[in-house]
Structures are given as structure tokens and as C-alpha cells.
mmCIF file of C-alpha atoms in Angstrom:
data_model
loop_
_atom_site.group_PDB
_atom_site.id
_atom_site.type_symbol
_atom_site.label_atom_id
_atom_site.label_comp_id
_atom_site.label_asym_id
_atom_site.label_seq_id
_atom_site.Cartn_x
_atom_site.Cartn_y
_atom_site.Cartn_z
ATOM 1 C CA MET A 1 -33.414 29.314 14.133
ATOM 2 C CA SER A 2 -34.195 31.974 11.564
ATOM 3 C CA THR A 3 -30.794 32.784 10.094
ATOM 4 C CA ALA A 4 -29.540 31.347 6.840
ATOM 5 C CA ASP A 5 -26.627 29.776 8.698
ATOM 6 C CA PRO A 6 -27.959 28.773 12.138
ATOM 7 C CA LEU A 7 -24.689 27.197 13.262
ATOM 8 C CA ALA A 8 -22.836 30.467 12.742
ATOM 9 C CA THR A 9 -24.804 32.046 15.596
ATOM 10 C CA LEU A 10 -23.484 29.340 17.917
ATOM 11 C CA GLY A 11 -19.922 29.989 16.776
ATOM 12 C CA ASP A 12 -20.311 33.631 17.784
ATOM 13 C CA LEU A 13 -20.996 32.815 21.448
ATOM 14 C CA PRO A 14 -17.982 33.954 23.554
ATOM 15 C CA THR A 15 -17.616 30.674 25.423
ATOM 16 C CA VAL A 16 -17.776 28.781 22.132
ATOM 17 C CA ALA A 17 -15.117 31.041 20.640
ATOM 18 C CA ASP A 18 -12.863 30.154 23.578
ATOM 19 C CA SER A 19 -13.505 26.450 22.985
ATOM 20 C CA VAL A 20 -12.694 26.817 19.296
ATOM 21 C CA ALA A 21 -9.396 28.535 20.070
ATOM 22 C CA SER A 22 -8.494 25.882 22.637
ATOM 23 C CA VAL A 23 -9.177 22.945 20.341
ATOM 24 C CA ARG A 24 -7.307 24.599 17.465
ATOM 25 C CA LYS A 25 -4.247 24.982 19.681
ATOM 26 C CA ALA A 26 -4.377 21.322 20.745
ATOM 27 C CA VAL A 27 -4.790 20.096 17.162
ATOM 28 C CA ASP A 28 -1.957 22.309 15.918
ATOM 29 C CA GLN A 29 0.319 20.885 18.615
ATOM 30 C CA VAL A 30 -0.047 17.288 17.483
ATOM 31 C CA TYR A 31 0.106 18.138 13.782
ATOM 32 C CA GLY A 32 3.244 20.163 14.381
ATOM 33 C CA HIS A 33 5.039 17.313 16.143
ATOM 34 C CA ARG A 34 8.116 16.152 14.290
ATOM 35 C CA VAL A 35 7.003 12.501 14.472
ATOM 36 C CA MET A 36 3.874 13.376 12.505
ATOM 37 C CA ARG A 37 6.007 14.393 9.547
ATOM 38 C CA ARG A 38 7.546 10.931 9.322
ATOM 39 C CA ARG A 39 5.112 8.483 10.879
ATOM 40 C CA SER A 40 1.643 9.972 10.523
ATOM 41 C CA THR A 41 0.182 6.682 9.267
ATOM 42 C CA GLU A 42 1.160 4.986 12.520
ATOM 43 C CA ILE A 43 -0.348 7.799 14.568
ATOM 44 C CA THR A 44 -3.576 7.584 12.577
ATOM 45 C CA SER A 45 -3.812 3.826 13.116
ATOM 46 C CA GLU A 46 -3.189 4.140 16.833
ATOM 47 C CA ALA A 47 -5.679 6.986 17.126
ATOM 48 C CA ALA A 48 -8.306 4.837 15.391
ATOM 49 C CA LEU A 49 -7.769 2.007 17.852
ATOM 50 C CA ARG A 50 -7.888 4.302 20.866
ATOM 51 C CA GLY A 51 -10.910 6.139 19.508
ATOM 52 C CA ALA A 52 -12.803 2.890 19.028
ATOM 53 C CA ARG A 53 -11.929 1.816 22.563
ATOM 54 C CA GLY A 54 -13.237 5.131 23.895
ATOM 55 C CA SER A 55 -16.492 4.941 21.976
ATOM 56 C CA ALA A 56 -17.068 1.370 23.132
ATOM 57 C CA ALA A 57 -16.396 2.437 26.735
ATOM 58 C CA LEU A 58 -19.214 4.968 26.510
ATOM 59 C CA ALA A 59 -21.425 2.197 25.123
ATOM 60 C CA GLY A 60 -20.744 0.142 28.257
ATOM 61 C CA ALA A 61 -17.734 -1.908 27.143
ATOM 62 C CA ASP A 62 -14.860 -0.277 29.028
ATOM 63 C CA TRP A 63 -12.037 -2.592 27.994
ATOM 64 C CA ALA A 64 -8.337 -2.007 28.493
ATOM 65 C CA LEU A 65 -6.586 -0.810 25.351
ATOM 66 C CA GLU A 66 -4.356 -3.874 25.196
ATOM 67 C CA GLU A 67 -7.393 -6.149 25.375
ATOM 68 C CA VAL A 68 -8.901 -4.368 22.376
ATOM 69 C CA ARG A 69 -5.555 -4.605 20.587
ATOM 70 C CA ARG A 70 -5.065 -8.333 21.095
ATOM 71 C CA ARG A 71 -8.601 -9.589 20.497
ATOM 72 C CA SER A 72 -9.667 -10.811 17.065
ATOM 73 C CA ASP A 73 -13.078 -12.310 17.906
ATOM 74 C CA PHE A 74 -15.792 -9.847 18.928
ATOM 75 C CA SER A 75 -18.776 -12.120 18.478
ATOM 76 C CA GLY A 76 -19.218 -13.145 22.110
ATOM 77 C CA ASP A 77 -21.232 -11.169 24.652
ATOM 78 C CA ASP A 78 -22.751 -7.695 24.398
ATOM 79 C CA GLU A 79 -19.540 -5.970 25.437
ATOM 80 C CA ALA A 80 -17.489 -7.790 22.811
ATOM 81 C CA ARG A 81 -20.034 -6.922 20.150
ATOM 82 C CA ALA A 82 -19.948 -3.262 21.189
ATOM 83 C CA VAL A 83 -16.154 -3.173 20.879
ATOM 84 C CA GLY A 84 -16.349 -4.899 17.502
ATOM 85 C CA ALA A 85 -18.963 -2.406 16.316
ATOM 86 C CA ALA A 86 -16.814 0.540 17.420
ATOM 87 C CA LEU A 87 -13.795 -0.850 15.583
ATOM 88 C CA ARG A 88 -15.804 -1.397 12.400
ATOM 89 C CA LEU A 89 -17.249 2.107 12.543
ATOM 90 C CA THR A 90 -13.852 3.698 13.013
ATOM 91 C CA ALA A 91 -12.532 1.849 9.983
ATOM 92 C CA GLU A 92 -15.605 2.724 7.922
ATOM 93 C CA ALA A 93 -15.770 6.436 8.752
ATOM 94 C CA GLY A 94 -12.828 7.387 6.560
ATOM 95 C CA GLN A 95 -14.388 5.638 3.563
ATOM 96 C CA LEU A 96 -17.554 7.755 3.664
ATOM 97 C CA LEU A 97 -16.156 11.278 3.494
ATOM 98 C CA SER A 98 -16.978 11.840 -0.174
ATOM 99 C CA ILE A 99 -20.598 10.804 0.358
ATOM 100 C CA TRP A 100 -21.241 12.711 3.583
ATOM 101 C CA ARG A 101 -21.628 16.202 2.120
ATOM 102 C CA GLN A 102 -23.940 14.991 -0.659
ATOM 103 C CA SER A 103 -25.982 12.371 1.181
ATOM 104 C CA PRO A 104 -25.548 12.391 4.969
ATOM 105 C CA LEU A 105 -28.632 10.261 5.584
ATOM 106 C CA ARG A 106 -27.192 7.565 3.341
ATOM 107 C CA VAL A 107 -24.003 7.668 5.399
ATOM 108 C CA LEU A 108 -25.925 7.391 8.661
ATOM 109 C CA ALA A 109 -27.781 4.378 7.301
ATOM 110 C CA ARG A 110 -24.480 2.791 6.344
ATOM 111 C CA LEU A 111 -22.973 3.509 9.758
ATOM 112 C CA HIS A 112 -25.919 1.862 11.461
ATOM 113 C CA LEU A 113 -25.614 -1.184 9.236
ATOM 114 C CA VAL A 114 -21.910 -1.439 10.042
ATOM 115 C CA ALA A 115 -22.535 -1.033 13.770
ATOM 116 C CA ALA A 116 -25.299 -3.643 13.832
ATOM 117 C CA GLY A 117 -23.249 -6.193 11.939
ATOM 118 C CA VAL A 118 -26.456 -7.939 10.846
ATOM 119 C CA GLN A 119 -29.192 -7.307 8.334
ATOM 120 C CA ASP A 120 -32.863 -7.189 9.193
ATOM 121 C CA GLU A 121 -35.766 -4.876 8.436
ATOM 122 C CA THR A 122 -34.922 -2.434 11.235
ATOM 123 C CA VAL A 123 -31.234 -1.966 10.363
ATOM 124 C CA GLY A 124 -30.067 0.993 8.313
ATOM 125 C CA ARG A 125 -33.264 3.025 8.558
ATOM 126 C CA PRO A 126 -34.783 5.395 11.121
ATOM 127 C CA ARG A 127 -37.115 3.774 13.607
ATOM 128 C CA GLN A 128 -40.819 3.734 12.868
ATOM 129 C CA LYS A 129 -43.748 4.481 15.131
ATOM 130 C CA GLY A 130 -43.891 2.141 18.107
ATOM 131 C CA GLU A 131 -40.435 0.645 17.630
ATOM 132 C CA PRO A 132 -38.348 0.582 20.838
ATOM 133 C CA VAL A 133 -34.893 2.068 21.359
ATOM 134 C CA ASP A 134 -32.112 0.324 23.274
ATOM 135 C CA GLU A 135 -29.803 3.123 24.419
ATOM 136 C CA SER A 136 -29.284 2.786 28.157
ATOM 137 C CA LEU A 137 -26.747 5.611 28.479
ATOM 138 C CA VAL A 138 -29.195 8.285 27.303
ATOM 139 C CA GLU A 139 -32.453 8.396 29.250
ATOM 140 C CA LEU A 140 -33.763 11.718 27.972
ATOM 141 C CA PRO A 141 -37.280 11.961 26.520
ATOM 142 C CA LEU A 142 -37.445 10.131 23.211
ATOM 143 C CA PRO A 143 -38.748 12.084 20.196
ATOM 144 C CA ASP A 144 -41.430 10.271 18.225
ATOM 145 C CA ALA A 145 -40.793 8.852 14.757
ATOM 146 C CA ASP A 146 -42.332 11.814 12.926
ATOM 147 C CA GLU A 147 -40.165 14.303 14.798
ATOM 148 C CA VAL A 148 -37.102 12.165 14.147
ATOM 149 C CA ALA A 149 -37.788 12.112 10.401
ATOM 150 C CA GLY A 150 -38.269 15.872 10.242
ATOM 151 C CA ARG A 151 -35.199 16.721 12.286
ATOM 152 C CA LEU A 152 -33.021 14.268 10.358
ATOM 153 C CA ASP A 153 -34.071 15.963 7.134
ATOM 154 C CA GLY A 154 -33.231 19.329 8.658
ATOM 155 C CA LEU A 155 -29.821 18.092 9.789
ATOM 156 C CA ALA A 156 -29.135 16.658 6.348
ATOM 157 C CA GLN A 157 -29.972 19.973 4.663
ATOM 158 C CA LEU A 158 -27.692 21.805 7.072
ATOM 159 C CA ILE A 159 -24.796 19.511 6.168
ATOM 160 C CA ILE A 160 -25.460 19.666 2.432
ATOM 161 C CA LYS A 161 -25.673 23.470 2.396
ATOM 162 C CA GLY A 162 -22.589 23.810 4.559
ATOM 163 C CA SER A 163 -21.868 26.338 7.286
ATOM 164 C CA SER A 164 -19.406 29.077 8.081
ATOM 165 C CA ALA A 165 -19.341 27.914 11.688
ATOM 166 C CA PRO A 166 -16.120 26.374 13.049
ATOM 167 C CA ALA A 167 -15.765 22.638 12.452
ATOM 168 C CA ILE A 168 -16.065 21.775 16.134
ATOM 169 C CA VAL A 169 -19.460 23.500 16.253
ATOM 170 C CA THR A 170 -20.776 21.504 13.294
ATOM 171 C CA ALA A 171 -19.329 18.263 14.682
ATOM 172 C CA ALA A 172 -20.862 18.874 18.101
ATOM 173 C CA VAL A 173 -24.286 19.674 16.650
ATOM 174 C CA VAL A 174 -24.278 16.549 14.461
ATOM 175 C CA HIS A 175 -23.213 14.442 17.434
ATOM 176 C CA GLY A 176 -25.708 16.041 19.811
ATOM 177 C CA GLU A 177 -28.634 15.897 17.406
ATOM 178 C CA LEU A 178 -28.140 12.195 16.711
ATOM 179 C CA LEU A 179 -27.920 11.414 20.424
ATOM 180 C CA ALA A 180 -30.977 13.530 21.171
ATOM 181 C CA LEU A 181 -33.016 11.871 18.415
ATOM 182 C CA ARG A 182 -31.731 8.318 18.800
ATOM 183 C CA PRO A 183 -33.064 7.621 15.285
ATOM 184 C CA PHE A 184 -32.198 3.924 15.264
ATOM 185 C CA GLY A 185 -33.330 1.051 17.411
ATOM 186 C CA ALA A 186 -29.825 0.598 18.838
ATOM 187 C CA HIS A 187 -26.189 1.716 18.453
ATOM 188 C CA ASN A 188 -27.117 5.414 18.321
ATOM 189 C CA GLY A 189 -24.208 6.532 20.506
ATOM 190 C CA LEU A 190 -21.680 4.627 18.425
ATOM 191 C CA VAL A 191 -23.145 6.065 15.216
ATOM 192 C CA ALA A 192 -23.262 9.619 16.623
ATOM 193 C CA ARG A 193 -19.603 9.498 17.621
ATOM 194 C CA ALA A 194 -18.618 8.086 14.222
ATOM 195 C CA ALA A 195 -20.524 10.918 12.547
ATOM 196 C CA GLU A 196 -18.674 13.428 14.717
ATOM 197 C CA ARG A 197 -15.414 11.855 13.531
ATOM 198 C CA ILE A 198 -16.477 12.199 9.887
ATOM 199 C CA VAL A 199 -17.214 15.909 10.340
ATOM 200 C CA LEU A 200 -13.886 16.561 12.051
ATOM 201 C CA ILE A 201 -11.966 14.804 9.277
ATOM 202 C CA GLY A 202 -13.958 16.176 6.353
ATOM 203 C CA SER A 203 -13.901 19.750 7.651
ATOM 204 C CA GLY A 204 -10.116 19.827 7.584
ATOM 205 C CA LEU A 205 -9.770 20.330 11.330
ATOM 206 C CA ASP A 206 -8.356 16.814 11.711
ATOM 207 C CA PRO A 207 -7.737 15.546 8.153
ATOM 208 C CA LYS A 208 -5.442 12.698 9.226
ATOM 209 C CA SER A 209 -7.840 11.608 11.990
ATOM 210 C CA VAL A 210 -5.278 11.791 14.763
ATOM 211 C CA CYS A 211 -7.390 13.635 17.354
ATOM 212 C CA PRO A 212 -9.928 11.005 18.444
ATOM 213 C CA ALA A 213 -12.722 12.813 20.250
ATOM 214 C CA GLU A 214 -13.982 9.452 21.508
ATOM 215 C CA VAL A 215 -10.884 9.188 23.702
ATOM 216 C CA GLY A 216 -11.718 12.517 25.296
ATOM 217 C CA HIS A 217 -15.405 11.729 25.732
ATOM 218 C CA ALA A 218 -14.481 8.523 27.538
ATOM 219 C CA GLU A 219 -11.880 10.269 29.691
ATOM 220 C CA LEU A 220 -14.349 12.958 30.729
ATOM 221 C CA GLY A 221 -16.734 10.180 31.763
ATOM 222 C CA ARG A 222 -20.252 9.022 31.050
ATOM 223 C CA ALA A 223 -21.862 11.281 33.664
ATOM 224 C CA ALA A 224 -20.287 14.430 32.209
ATOM 225 C CA TYR A 225 -21.198 13.277 28.704
ATOM 226 C CA VAL A 226 -24.872 12.888 29.587
ATOM 227 C CA ALA A 227 -24.955 16.137 31.577
ATOM 228 C CA ALA A 228 -23.505 18.050 28.626
ATOM 229 C CA LEU A 229 -25.990 16.390 26.286
ATOM 230 C CA GLU A 230 -28.816 17.609 28.508
ATOM 231 C CA GLY A 231 -27.536 21.112 27.825
ATOM 232 C CA TYR A 232 -27.764 20.496 24.105
ATOM 233 C CA VAL A 233 -31.281 19.118 24.382
ATOM 234 C CA SER A 234 -32.384 22.160 26.397
ATOM 235 C CA GLY A 235 -31.821 24.298 23.297
ATOM 236 C CA THR A 236 -30.679 27.280 25.365
ATOM 237 C CA PRO A 237 -27.572 29.216 24.247
ATOM 238 C CA GLU A 238 -25.877 28.308 27.527
ATOM 239 C CA GLY A 239 -26.749 24.634 27.182
ATOM 240 C CA MET A 240 -25.651 24.493 23.568
ATOM 241 C CA ALA A 241 -22.393 26.247 24.420
ATOM 242 C CA ALA A 242 -21.759 23.769 27.242
ATOM 243 C CA TRP A 243 -22.214 20.832 24.870
ATOM 244 C CA ILE A 244 -19.949 22.376 22.233
ATOM 245 C CA GLY A 245 -17.371 23.096 24.924
ATOM 246 C CA HIS A 246 -17.573 19.497 26.106
ATOM 247 C CA CYS A 247 -16.996 18.208 22.564
ATOM 248 C CA ALA A 248 -14.122 20.643 22.053
ATOM 249 C CA LYS A 249 -12.513 19.476 25.271
ATOM 250 C CA ALA A 250 -12.899 15.866 24.081
ATOM 251 C CA VAL A 251 -11.120 16.641 20.813
ATOM 252 C CA GLY A 252 -8.381 18.408 22.764
ATOM 253 C CA LEU A 253 -7.911 15.354 24.972
ATOM 254 C CA GLY A 254 -7.794 13.152 21.878
ATOM 255 C CA ALA A 255 -5.087 15.410 20.458
ATOM 256 C CA ARG A 256 -3.187 15.189 23.741
ATOM 257 C CA GLU A 257 -3.393 11.384 23.565
ATOM 258 C CA SER A 258 -1.865 11.336 20.095
ATOM 259 C CA THR A 259 0.784 13.840 21.137
ATOM 260 C CA ALA A 260 1.760 11.384 23.885
ATOM 261 C CA VAL A 261 1.932 8.605 21.286
ATOM 262 C CA CYS A 262 4.213 10.826 19.181
ATOM 263 C CA GLU A 263 6.447 11.402 22.203
ATOM 264 C CA ALA A 264 6.596 7.679 22.912
ATOM 265 C CA LEU A 265 7.542 6.914 19.320
ATOM 266 C CA GLN A 266 10.187 9.591 19.429
ATOM 267 C CA ARG A 267 11.694 7.984 22.512
ATOM 268 C CA GLY A 268 11.496 4.575 20.860
ATOM 269 C CA ALA A 269 9.100 3.337 23.552
ATOM 270 C CA ALA A 270 6.190 2.479 21.281
#
């Protein structure tokens, strides 16, 4: 894109403007709930748990919420490790806000390290030429290592410079770009969704992290998630708008989830 602020052009698309208005209304509803004024810490904690469950579900570990809540050992099979990784990432995301705007690539490296839960030469750095990628959900063409490096640098510069585009646009582009690139050997979806969370919190759209987009992405389903991502990868205005709309809808569903939690707390049922 040739403009100084390429994301702003996306924010000007009519369908995107509608998505922005819709997500703002949903976020305002949960933040305006009377329970939020007294028990926001509880809502944030519950949203983190539900967000992690949703992200893990998209990674192939679709566990019941109560199973995620009761478990303490996530070192067993692949599904358990995916849930554990999602929980660690959700906890870590809020600690990286101050670094994100200055050094987003450093944050992405840290997120990958947290997701992997182990240290070896491939963890915490973009994949190199010839290294495989384990990301079964996304089967789109895989950019080569040189393209990944260049586009990551471009994404980092975009974040550092900032944008006048609405927060949901920036969050969706960060999320979509990381999924399209799959820069790491594994855990790219988990990292992309954690990065989306960081943008939503740091932008001020969801400063208390009570609108877990991961809940909405999981509710909309894996097929819709991948179909929307294909729109992003196409690079067309319509495809990009569809992906942004999908992400906005996911945030709105996350806000609805936390509104329901507020209602339950108000009734004394949770």
C-alpha cells in the first residue's frame, strides 16, 4: 500500500466502519455493566480463562470450560499441552504491553517461547529456510523464510509508527498477518491470537481485557475462521473487510460472554 498509514484505508471501507461501530457498542455494554464497577478483576480473570479455552479449541483442544478450570497438569498429550500453552500465553500477554509498541518482534519471540514451553534452537525465532511448519488448521500456501522476514519487519514498523485506524482493524491485521505467515515452526495460531489480545488491550479498546476475542473465534467455528483468513490472504478490499468483520464479530461475542458473566455474578449464580 502506498499511503503513509495503510491501515487507515481499511478503516474507511463501509463494511469495516459498520464492524467498528458494532464492536464498540458490544464493548461499551460490558464496560457499562454495574458489576464491572465493583468486580472487574473477577471478570478479567474469568475472561482470561475463557479466552484461553477458546484459543486452545481452535488449536484442536476443544475442552469443556470446567475441565480447563479444574486441571493443574497440562504436560500430558498434545491437547493438554495446547491448553497449557494457551493459558500461559493469556497470562503473559498483559505483561508485554509496554514492550509491544517499541519492539513487537521481541514480544512475538517471547510469546512463542511461552507457547512452546521448552527451549531449543528453533524456539523464539522465525523459521529458517527448509524448516517445516506444524499448523494443521491453516493449509494455505506457506510463504518462504525470506518473505516471512521481510513481512515481519514491515508489520513491526507499522506497529511502532502507529496508525489512526480503529483498534479492531490493527488487531485483525496483526492476527491475520501472523496466521498468513506462520513465522514459527509451531504454535502460530496461539501466538497470533495472543498478539491480537495485546493490540486490543494496548489500544484502549479493551483495557481490562474483558472481551476475549478467542471466545468469539471459537464460537464462530474453525471453518469460518479459516474461510475469513482466506479473505485476508487474498489481499482484496472485500477479503480484508471480511476478515476484519470476522474479528470484530469475535470481539463482540467475547464481550457478550463477559456480559453474561456479569449478569450471573449480579444474580449471585457465579
